[in-house]
Coordinates of N, CA and C in Angstrom, one line a residue:
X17 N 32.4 -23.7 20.7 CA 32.0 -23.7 19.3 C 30.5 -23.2 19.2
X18 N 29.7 -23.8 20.4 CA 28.8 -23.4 20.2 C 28.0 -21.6 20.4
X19 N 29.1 -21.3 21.2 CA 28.6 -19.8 21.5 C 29.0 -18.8 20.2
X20 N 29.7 -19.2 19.4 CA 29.9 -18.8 17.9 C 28.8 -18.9 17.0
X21 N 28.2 -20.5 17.5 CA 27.3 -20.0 16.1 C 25.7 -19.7 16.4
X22 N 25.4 -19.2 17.6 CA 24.6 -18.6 17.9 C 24.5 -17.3 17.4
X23 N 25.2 -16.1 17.8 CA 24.9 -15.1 17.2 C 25.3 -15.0 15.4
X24 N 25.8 -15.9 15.3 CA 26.4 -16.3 13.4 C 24.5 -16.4 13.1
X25 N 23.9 -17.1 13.7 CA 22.6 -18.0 13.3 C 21.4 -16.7 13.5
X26 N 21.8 -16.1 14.3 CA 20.8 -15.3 14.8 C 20.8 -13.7 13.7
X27 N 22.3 -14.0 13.3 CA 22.8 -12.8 12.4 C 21.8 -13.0 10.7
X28 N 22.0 -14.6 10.9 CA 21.0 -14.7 9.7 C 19.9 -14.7 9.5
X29 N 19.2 -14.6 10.7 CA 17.8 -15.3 10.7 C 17.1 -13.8 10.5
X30 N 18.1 -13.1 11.1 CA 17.7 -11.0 11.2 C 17.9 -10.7 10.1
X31 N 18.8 -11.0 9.1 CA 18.9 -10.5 7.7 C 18.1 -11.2 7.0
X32 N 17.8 -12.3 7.2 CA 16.2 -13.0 6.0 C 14.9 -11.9 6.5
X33 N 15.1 -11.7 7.6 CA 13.9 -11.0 8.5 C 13.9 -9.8 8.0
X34 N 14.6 -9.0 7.7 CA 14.8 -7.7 7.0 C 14.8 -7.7 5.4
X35 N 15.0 -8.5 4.9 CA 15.4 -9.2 3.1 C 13.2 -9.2 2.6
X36 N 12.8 -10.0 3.7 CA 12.0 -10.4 3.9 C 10.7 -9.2 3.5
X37 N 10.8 -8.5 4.7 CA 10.4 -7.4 5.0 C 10.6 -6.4 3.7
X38 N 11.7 -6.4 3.1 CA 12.2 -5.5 2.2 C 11.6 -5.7 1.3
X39 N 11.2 -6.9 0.8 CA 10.4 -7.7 -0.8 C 9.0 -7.2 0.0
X40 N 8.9 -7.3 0.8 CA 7.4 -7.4 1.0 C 6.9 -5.7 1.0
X41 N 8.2 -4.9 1.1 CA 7.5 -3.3 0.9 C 7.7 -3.2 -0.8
X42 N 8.6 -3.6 -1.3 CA 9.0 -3.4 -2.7 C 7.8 -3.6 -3.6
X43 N 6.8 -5.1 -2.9 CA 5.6 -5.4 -3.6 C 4.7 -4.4 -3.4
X44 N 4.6 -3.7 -2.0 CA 3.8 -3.1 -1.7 C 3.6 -2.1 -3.0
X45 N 5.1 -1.1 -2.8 CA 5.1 -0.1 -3.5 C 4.6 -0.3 -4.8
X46 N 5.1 -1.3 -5.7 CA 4.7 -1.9 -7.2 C 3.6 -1.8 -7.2
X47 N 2.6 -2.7 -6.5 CA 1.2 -3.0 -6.0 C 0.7 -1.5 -6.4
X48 N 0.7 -0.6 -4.8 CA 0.4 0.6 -5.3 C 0.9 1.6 -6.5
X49 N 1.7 1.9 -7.1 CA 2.1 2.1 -8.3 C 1.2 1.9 -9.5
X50 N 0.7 0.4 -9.8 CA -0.1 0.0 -10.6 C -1.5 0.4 -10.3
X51 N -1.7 -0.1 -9.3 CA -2.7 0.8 -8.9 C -3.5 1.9 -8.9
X52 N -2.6 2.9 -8.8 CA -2.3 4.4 -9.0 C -2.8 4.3 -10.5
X53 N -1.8 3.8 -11.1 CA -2.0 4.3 -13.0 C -3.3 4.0 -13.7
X54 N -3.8 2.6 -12.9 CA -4.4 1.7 -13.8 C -6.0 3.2 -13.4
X55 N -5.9 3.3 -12.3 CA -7.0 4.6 -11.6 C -6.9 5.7 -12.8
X56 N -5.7 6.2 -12.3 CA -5.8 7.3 -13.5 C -6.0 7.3 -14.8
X57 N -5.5 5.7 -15.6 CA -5.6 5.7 -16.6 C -7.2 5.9 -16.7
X58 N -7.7 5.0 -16.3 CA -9.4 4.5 -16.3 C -10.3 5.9 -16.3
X59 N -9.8 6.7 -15.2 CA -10.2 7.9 -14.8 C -10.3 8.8 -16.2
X60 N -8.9 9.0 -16.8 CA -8.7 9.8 -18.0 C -9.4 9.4 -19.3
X61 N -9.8 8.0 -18.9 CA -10.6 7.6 -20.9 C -12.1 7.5 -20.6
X62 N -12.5 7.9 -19.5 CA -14.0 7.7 -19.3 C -14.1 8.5 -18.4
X63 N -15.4 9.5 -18.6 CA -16.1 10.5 -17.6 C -16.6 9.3 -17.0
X64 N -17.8 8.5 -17.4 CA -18.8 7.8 -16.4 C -17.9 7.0 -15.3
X65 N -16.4 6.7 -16.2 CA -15.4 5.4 -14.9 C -15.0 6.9 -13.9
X66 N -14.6 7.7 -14.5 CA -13.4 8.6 -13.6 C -15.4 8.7 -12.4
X67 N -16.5 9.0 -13.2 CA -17.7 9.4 -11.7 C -17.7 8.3 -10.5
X68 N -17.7 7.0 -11.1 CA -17.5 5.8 -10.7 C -16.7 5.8 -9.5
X69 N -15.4 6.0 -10.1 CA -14.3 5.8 -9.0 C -14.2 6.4 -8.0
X70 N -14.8 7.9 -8.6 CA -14.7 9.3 -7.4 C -16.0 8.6 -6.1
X71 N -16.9 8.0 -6.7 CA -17.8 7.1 -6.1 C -17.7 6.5 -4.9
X72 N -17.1 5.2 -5.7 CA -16.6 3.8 -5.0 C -15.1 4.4 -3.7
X73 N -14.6 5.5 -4.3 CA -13.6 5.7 -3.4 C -13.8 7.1 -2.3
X74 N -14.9 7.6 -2.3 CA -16.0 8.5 -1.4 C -16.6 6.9 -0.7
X75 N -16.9 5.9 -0.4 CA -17.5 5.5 0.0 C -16.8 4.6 0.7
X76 N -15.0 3.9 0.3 CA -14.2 3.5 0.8 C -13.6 4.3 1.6
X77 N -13.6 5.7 1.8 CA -13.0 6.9 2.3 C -14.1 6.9 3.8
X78 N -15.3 6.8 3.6 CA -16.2 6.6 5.1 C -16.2 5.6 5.6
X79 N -16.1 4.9 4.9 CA -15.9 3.2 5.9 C -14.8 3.0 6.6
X80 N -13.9 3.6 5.9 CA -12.6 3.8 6.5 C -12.3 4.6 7.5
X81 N -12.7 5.9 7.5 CA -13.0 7.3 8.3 C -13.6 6.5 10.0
X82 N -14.3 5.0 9.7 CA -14.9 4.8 11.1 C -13.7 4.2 12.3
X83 N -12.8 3.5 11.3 CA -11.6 2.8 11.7 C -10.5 3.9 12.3
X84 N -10.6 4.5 13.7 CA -9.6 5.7 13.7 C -8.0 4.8 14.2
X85 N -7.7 3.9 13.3 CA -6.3 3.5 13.6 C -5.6 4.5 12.1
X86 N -3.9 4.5 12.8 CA -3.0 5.1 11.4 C -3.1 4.2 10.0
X87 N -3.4 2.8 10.0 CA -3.3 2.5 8.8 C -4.6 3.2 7.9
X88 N -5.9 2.9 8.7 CA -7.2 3.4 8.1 C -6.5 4.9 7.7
X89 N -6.0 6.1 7.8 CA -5.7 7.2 7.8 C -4.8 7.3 6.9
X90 N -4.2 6.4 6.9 CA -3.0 6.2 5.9 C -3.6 6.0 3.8
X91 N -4.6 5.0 4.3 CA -5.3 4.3 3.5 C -5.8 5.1 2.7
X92 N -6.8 6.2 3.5 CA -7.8 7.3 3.1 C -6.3 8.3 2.4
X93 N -5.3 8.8 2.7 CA -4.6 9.5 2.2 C -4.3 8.8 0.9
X94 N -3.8 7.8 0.6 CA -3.2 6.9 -0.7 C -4.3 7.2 -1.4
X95 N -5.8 7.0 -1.3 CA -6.6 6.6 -2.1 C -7.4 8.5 -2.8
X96 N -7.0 9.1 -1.3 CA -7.4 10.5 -1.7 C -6.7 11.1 -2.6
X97 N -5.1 10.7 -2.6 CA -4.0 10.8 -3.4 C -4.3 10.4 -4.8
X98 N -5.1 9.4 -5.0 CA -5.1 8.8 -6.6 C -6.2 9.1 -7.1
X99 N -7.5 9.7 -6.4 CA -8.3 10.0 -6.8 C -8.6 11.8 -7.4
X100 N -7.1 12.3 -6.7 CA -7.0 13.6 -6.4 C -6.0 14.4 -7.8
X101 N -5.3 13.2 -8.0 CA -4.2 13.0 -9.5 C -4.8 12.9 -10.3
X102 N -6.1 11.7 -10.6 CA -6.8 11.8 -11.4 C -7.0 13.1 -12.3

């Protein structure tokens, strides 16, 4: 009995682990999404916000530029992406 509900147990523990994972990219994407708009919206009703942002996000773009891992890289692309939509 017992050798049944080990992989039964393990079968669940890997689908919460995945479920898991799955909400936690879903947030991600929504996260960025709003993100994205709330940028462009800001961008599109004000010259001085849209100088601002191009700013604050030139200067999150070299702080980041120091970090040569893929997320840092990753980061700079998302943010060059929303500033570039603008």
């Amino acid at each position: 009995m017992m050798a049944n509900s080990s992989p039964n147990v393990a079968s669940r523990l890997y689908a919460l682990a995945v479920a898991r994972d799955t909400a936690n990219l879903v947030d991600g994407d929504a996260a960025l999404a709003l993100a994205r708009a709330s940028t462009r919206t800001l961008m599109a009703l004000s010259p001085q916000a849209a100088l601002l942002m191009r700013s604050f996000a030139q200067e999150e773009i070299d702080r980041l530029s120091m970090d040569c891992t893929e997320e840092s890289q990753g980061t700079i692309a998302l943010i060059q992406d929303a500033i570039n939509m603008a």
